[in-house]
Short mmCIF file of C-alpha atoms in Angstrom, two decimals:
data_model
loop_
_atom_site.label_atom_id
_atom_site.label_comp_id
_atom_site.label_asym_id
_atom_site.label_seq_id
_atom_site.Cartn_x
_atom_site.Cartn_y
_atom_site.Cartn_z
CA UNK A 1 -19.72 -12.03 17.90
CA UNK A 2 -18.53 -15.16 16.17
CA UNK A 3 -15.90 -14.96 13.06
CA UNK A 4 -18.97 -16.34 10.61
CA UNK A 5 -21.49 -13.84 12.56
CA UNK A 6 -19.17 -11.06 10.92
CA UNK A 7 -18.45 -12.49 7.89
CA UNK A 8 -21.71 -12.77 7.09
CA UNK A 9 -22.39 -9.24 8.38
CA UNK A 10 -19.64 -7.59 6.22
CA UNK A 11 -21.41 -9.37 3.41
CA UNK A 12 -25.15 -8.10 3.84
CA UNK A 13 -23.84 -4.61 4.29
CA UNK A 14 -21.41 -5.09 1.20
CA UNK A 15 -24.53 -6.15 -0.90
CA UNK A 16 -26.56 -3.24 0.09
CA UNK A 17 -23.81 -0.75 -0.13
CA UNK A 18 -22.98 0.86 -3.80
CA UNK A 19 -19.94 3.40 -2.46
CA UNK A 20 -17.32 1.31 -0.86
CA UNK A 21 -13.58 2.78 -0.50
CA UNK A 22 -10.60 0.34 0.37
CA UNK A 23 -8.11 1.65 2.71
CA UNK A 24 -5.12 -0.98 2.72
CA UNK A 25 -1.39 -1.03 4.31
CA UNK A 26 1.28 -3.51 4.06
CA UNK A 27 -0.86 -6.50 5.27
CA UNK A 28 -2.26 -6.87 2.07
CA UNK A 29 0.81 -7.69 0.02
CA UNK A 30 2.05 -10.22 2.67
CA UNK A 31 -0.05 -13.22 1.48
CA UNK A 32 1.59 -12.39 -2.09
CA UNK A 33 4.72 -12.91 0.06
CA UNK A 34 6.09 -9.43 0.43
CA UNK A 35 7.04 -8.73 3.72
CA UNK A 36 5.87 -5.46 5.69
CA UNK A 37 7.74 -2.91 7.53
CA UNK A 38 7.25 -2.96 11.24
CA UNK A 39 5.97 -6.68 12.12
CA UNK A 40 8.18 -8.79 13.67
CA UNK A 41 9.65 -9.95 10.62
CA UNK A 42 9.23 -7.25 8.89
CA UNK A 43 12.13 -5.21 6.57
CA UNK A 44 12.79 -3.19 9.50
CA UNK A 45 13.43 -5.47 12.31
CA UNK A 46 16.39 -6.67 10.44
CA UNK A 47 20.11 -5.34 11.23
CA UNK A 48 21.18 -3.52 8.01
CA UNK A 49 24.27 -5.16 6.66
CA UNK A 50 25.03 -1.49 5.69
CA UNK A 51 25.72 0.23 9.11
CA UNK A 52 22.52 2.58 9.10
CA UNK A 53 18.71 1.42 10.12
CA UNK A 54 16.37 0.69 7.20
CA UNK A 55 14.72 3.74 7.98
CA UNK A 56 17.55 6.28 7.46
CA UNK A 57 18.60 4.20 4.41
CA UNK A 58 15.33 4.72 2.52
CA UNK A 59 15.66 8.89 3.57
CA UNK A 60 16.03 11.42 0.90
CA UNK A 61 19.10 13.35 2.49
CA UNK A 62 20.74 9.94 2.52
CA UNK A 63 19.49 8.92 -1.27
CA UNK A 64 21.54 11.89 -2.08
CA UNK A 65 23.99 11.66 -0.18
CA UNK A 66 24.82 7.91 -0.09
CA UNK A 67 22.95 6.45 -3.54
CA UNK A 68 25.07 3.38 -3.89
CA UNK A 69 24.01 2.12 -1.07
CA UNK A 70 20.19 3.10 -1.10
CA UNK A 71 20.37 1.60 -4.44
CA UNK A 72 21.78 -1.19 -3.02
CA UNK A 73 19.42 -1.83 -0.41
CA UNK A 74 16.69 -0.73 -2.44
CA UNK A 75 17.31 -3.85 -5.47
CA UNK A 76 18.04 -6.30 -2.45
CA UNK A 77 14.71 -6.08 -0.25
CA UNK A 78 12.01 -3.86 -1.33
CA UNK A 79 11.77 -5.46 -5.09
CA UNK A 80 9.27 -8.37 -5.65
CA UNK A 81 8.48 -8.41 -8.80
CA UNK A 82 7.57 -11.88 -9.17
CA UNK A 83 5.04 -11.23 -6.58
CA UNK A 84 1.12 -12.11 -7.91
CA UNK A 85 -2.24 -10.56 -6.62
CA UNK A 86 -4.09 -12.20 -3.70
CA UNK A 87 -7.56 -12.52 -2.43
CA UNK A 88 -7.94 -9.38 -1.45
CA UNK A 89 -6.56 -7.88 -4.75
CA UNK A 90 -8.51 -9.93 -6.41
CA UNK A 91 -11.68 -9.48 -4.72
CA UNK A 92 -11.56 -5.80 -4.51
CA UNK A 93 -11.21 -5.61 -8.72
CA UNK A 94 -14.07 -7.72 -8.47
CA UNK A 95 -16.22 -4.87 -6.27
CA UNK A 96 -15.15 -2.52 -8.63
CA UNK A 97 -16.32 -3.99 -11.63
CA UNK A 98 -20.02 -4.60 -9.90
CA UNK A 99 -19.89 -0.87 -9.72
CA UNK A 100 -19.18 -1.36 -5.42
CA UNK A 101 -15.86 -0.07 -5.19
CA UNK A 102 -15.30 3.13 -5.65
CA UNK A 103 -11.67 3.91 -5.26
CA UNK A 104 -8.87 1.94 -3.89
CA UNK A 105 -6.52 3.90 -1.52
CA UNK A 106 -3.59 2.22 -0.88
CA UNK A 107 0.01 2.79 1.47
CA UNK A 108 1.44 0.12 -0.33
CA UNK A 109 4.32 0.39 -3.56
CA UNK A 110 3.99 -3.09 -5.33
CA UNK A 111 1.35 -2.37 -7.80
CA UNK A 112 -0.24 -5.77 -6.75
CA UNK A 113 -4.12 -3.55 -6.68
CA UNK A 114 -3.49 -3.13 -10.34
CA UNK A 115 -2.27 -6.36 -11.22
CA UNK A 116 -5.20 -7.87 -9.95
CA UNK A 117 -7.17 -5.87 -11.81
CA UNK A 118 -8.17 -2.14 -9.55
CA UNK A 119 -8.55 0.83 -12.14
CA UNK A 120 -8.87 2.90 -9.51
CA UNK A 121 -6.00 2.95 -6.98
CA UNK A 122 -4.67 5.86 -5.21
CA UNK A 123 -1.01 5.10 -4.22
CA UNK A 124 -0.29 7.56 -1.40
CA UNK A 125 3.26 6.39 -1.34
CA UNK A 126 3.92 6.06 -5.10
CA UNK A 127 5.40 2.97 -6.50
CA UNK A 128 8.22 1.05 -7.50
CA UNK A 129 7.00 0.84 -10.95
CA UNK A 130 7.50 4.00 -11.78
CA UNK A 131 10.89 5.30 -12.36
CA UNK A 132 12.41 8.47 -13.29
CA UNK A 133 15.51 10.31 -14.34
CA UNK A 134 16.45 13.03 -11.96
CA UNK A 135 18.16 14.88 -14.41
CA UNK A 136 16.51 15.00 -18.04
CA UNK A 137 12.93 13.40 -16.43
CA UNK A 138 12.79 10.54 -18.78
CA UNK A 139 10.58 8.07 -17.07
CA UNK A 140 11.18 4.00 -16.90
CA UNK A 141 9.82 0.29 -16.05
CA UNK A 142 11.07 -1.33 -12.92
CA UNK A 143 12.77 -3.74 -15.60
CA UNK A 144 15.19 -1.28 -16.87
CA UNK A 145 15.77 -0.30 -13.22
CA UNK A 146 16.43 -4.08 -12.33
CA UNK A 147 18.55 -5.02 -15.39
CA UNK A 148 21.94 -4.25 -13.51
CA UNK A 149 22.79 -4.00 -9.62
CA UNK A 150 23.82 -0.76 -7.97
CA UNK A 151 22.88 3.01 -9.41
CA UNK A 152 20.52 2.96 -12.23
CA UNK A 153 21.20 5.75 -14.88
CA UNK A 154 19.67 6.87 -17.51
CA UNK A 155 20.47 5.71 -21.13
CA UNK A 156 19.30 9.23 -22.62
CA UNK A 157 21.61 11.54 -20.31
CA UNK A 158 23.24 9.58 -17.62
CA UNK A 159 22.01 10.91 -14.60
CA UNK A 160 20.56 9.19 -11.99
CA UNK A 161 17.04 7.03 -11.91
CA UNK A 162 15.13 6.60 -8.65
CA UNK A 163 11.76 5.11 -8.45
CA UNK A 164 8.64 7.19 -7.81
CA UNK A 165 8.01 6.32 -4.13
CA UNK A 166 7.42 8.99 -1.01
CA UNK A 167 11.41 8.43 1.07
CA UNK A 168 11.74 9.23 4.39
CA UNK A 169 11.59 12.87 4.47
CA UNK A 170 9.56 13.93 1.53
CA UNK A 171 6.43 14.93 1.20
CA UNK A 172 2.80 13.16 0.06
CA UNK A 173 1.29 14.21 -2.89
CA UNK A 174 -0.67 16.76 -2.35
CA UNK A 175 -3.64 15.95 -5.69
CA UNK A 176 -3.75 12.30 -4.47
CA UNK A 177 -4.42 13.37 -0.59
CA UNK A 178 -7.03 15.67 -1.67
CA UNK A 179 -8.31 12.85 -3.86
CA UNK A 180 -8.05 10.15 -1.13
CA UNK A 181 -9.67 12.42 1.41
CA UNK A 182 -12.83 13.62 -1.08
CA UNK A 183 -13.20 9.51 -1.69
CA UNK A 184 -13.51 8.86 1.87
CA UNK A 185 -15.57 11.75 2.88
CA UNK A 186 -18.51 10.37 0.65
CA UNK A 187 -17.88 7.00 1.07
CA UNK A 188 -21.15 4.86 2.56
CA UNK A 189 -18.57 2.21 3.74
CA UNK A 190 -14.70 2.71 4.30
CA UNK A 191 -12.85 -0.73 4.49
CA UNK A 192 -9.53 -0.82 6.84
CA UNK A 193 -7.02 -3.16 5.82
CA UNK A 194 -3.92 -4.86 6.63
CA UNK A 195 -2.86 -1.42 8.35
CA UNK A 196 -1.73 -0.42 11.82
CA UNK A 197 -2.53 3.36 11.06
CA UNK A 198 0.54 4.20 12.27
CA UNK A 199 2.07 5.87 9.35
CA UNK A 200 1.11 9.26 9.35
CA UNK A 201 -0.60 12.06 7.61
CA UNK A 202 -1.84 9.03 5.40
CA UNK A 203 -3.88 7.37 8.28
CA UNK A 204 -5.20 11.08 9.22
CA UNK A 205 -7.63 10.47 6.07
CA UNK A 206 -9.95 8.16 8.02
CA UNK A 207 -10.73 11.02 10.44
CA UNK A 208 -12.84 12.56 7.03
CA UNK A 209 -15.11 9.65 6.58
CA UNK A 210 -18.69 10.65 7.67
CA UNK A 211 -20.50 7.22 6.07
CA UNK A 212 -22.60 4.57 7.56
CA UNK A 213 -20.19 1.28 8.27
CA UNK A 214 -16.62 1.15 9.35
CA UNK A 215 -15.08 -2.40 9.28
CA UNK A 216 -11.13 -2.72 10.10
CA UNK A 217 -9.62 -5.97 9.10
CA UNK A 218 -6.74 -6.68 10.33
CA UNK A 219 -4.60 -9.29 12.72
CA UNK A 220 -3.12 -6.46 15.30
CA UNK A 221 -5.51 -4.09 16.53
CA UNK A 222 -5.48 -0.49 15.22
CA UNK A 223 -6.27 2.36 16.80
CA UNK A 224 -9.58 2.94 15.39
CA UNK A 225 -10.95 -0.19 16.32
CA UNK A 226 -13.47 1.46 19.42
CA UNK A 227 -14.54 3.50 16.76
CA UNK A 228 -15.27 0.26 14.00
CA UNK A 229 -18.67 -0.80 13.35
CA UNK A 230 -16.98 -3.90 12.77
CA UNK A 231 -13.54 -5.34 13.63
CA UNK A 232 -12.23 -8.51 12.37
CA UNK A 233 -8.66 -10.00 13.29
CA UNK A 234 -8.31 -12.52 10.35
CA UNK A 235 -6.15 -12.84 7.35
CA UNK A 236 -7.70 -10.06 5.21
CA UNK A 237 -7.03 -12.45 1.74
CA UNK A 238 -9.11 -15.51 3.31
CA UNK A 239 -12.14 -12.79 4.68
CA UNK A 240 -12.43 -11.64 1.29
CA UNK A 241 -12.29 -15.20 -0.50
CA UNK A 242 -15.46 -15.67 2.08
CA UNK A 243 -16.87 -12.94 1.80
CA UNK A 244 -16.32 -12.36 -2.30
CA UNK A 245 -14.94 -14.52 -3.94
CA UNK A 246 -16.86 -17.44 -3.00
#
């Protein structure tokens, strides 16, 4: 089938479908320029000026065992806060306003759903703008945290202020799984993008959804592609400008 074949197919079914979910991953933030994990350019493919892979950096036994340097790593490449919504942000607040898009259920930490304008955004991984002291509890923006390099600490008690994301090593939140999953289960249409499903239990979730259309967007193939009602391997911002937006 030809790319404008399937764009205009994702559209029809879009129009005549009132339950949509949004499944998303790193791909959507990189046309708002922040990189993704595992691509080849990706924060993980570089060499870690620190001595330790990316991965054990951003672990919770080494967040409390090593915080300068998390911190340190943590200020220098996972913060974008100049960052603006894309396409695809856009064009999902846009199917939730028409009453299409029922929940947004995203991997991703950058808050770029709800900048563009999602109410309804399930962060399975938290996000970097939330911050909280792990002594006392108080909570704070990501611009107190980015005010001054190295640890942040409270101004109330001193102690220690990491932001509210899932490390290596730490459990999902339970409420928002359980969320996530009941979303998907009755969606009519479950929308797979800018996500290699590689990061587990959060790509286990699409195993729940019982609905009518499955369409994965995405460049690389996924592993539920045989499975897709419809696959496209574009830019997920410029499908949704098309399909949307325009």
């Amino acid at each position: 089938m030809e790319l404008e074949q399937k764009l205009t197919r994702l559209k029809e079914w879009i129009t005549q479908c009132d339950n949509i979910v949004f499944f998303g991953g790193a791909g959507v933030s990189t046309e708002s320029g922040i990189p993704d994990f595992r691509s080849e350019n990706g924060i993980f493919s570089a060499v870690s000026e620190y001595g330790y892979r990316p991965e054990i950096i951003l672990s919770h036994s080494f967040f409390v065992a090593h915080p300068d340097i998390f911190f340190q790593y943590y200020k220098k490449n996972l913060l974008y806060p100049d960052a603006q919504p894309n396409d695809c942000h856009k064009a999902l607040a846009k199917l939730e306003e028409m009453g299409k898009c029922k929940a947004v259920i995203t991997q991703n930490i950058d808050n770029l759903h709800q900048k563009g304008g999602s109410r309804t955004v399930l962060e399975l991984h938290g996000t970097l703008y939330r911050n909280y002291c792990l002594r006392c509890g108080k909570e704070f923006s990501l611009e107190y945290v980015t005010k001054e390099e190295g640890i942040t600490r409270c101004d109330a008690c001193g102690g220690i202020v990491r932001p509210d994301v899932v490390l290596y090593e730490e459990g999902l939140n339970q409420q928002i799984m359980e969320d996530a999953l009941r979303y998907i289960a009755q969606a009519e249409m479950l929308i797979v993008g800018g996500t290699s499903l590689n990061v587990y239990p959060a790509a286990g979730l699409l195993q729940y959804f019982r609905g009518t259309h499955l369409v994965v967007i995405n460049k690389s193939s996924t592993n539920v592609d045989k499975k897709a009602d419809l696959v496209i391997a574009e830019n997920i911002g410029e499908v949704f400008r098309k399909v949307v937006l325009e």
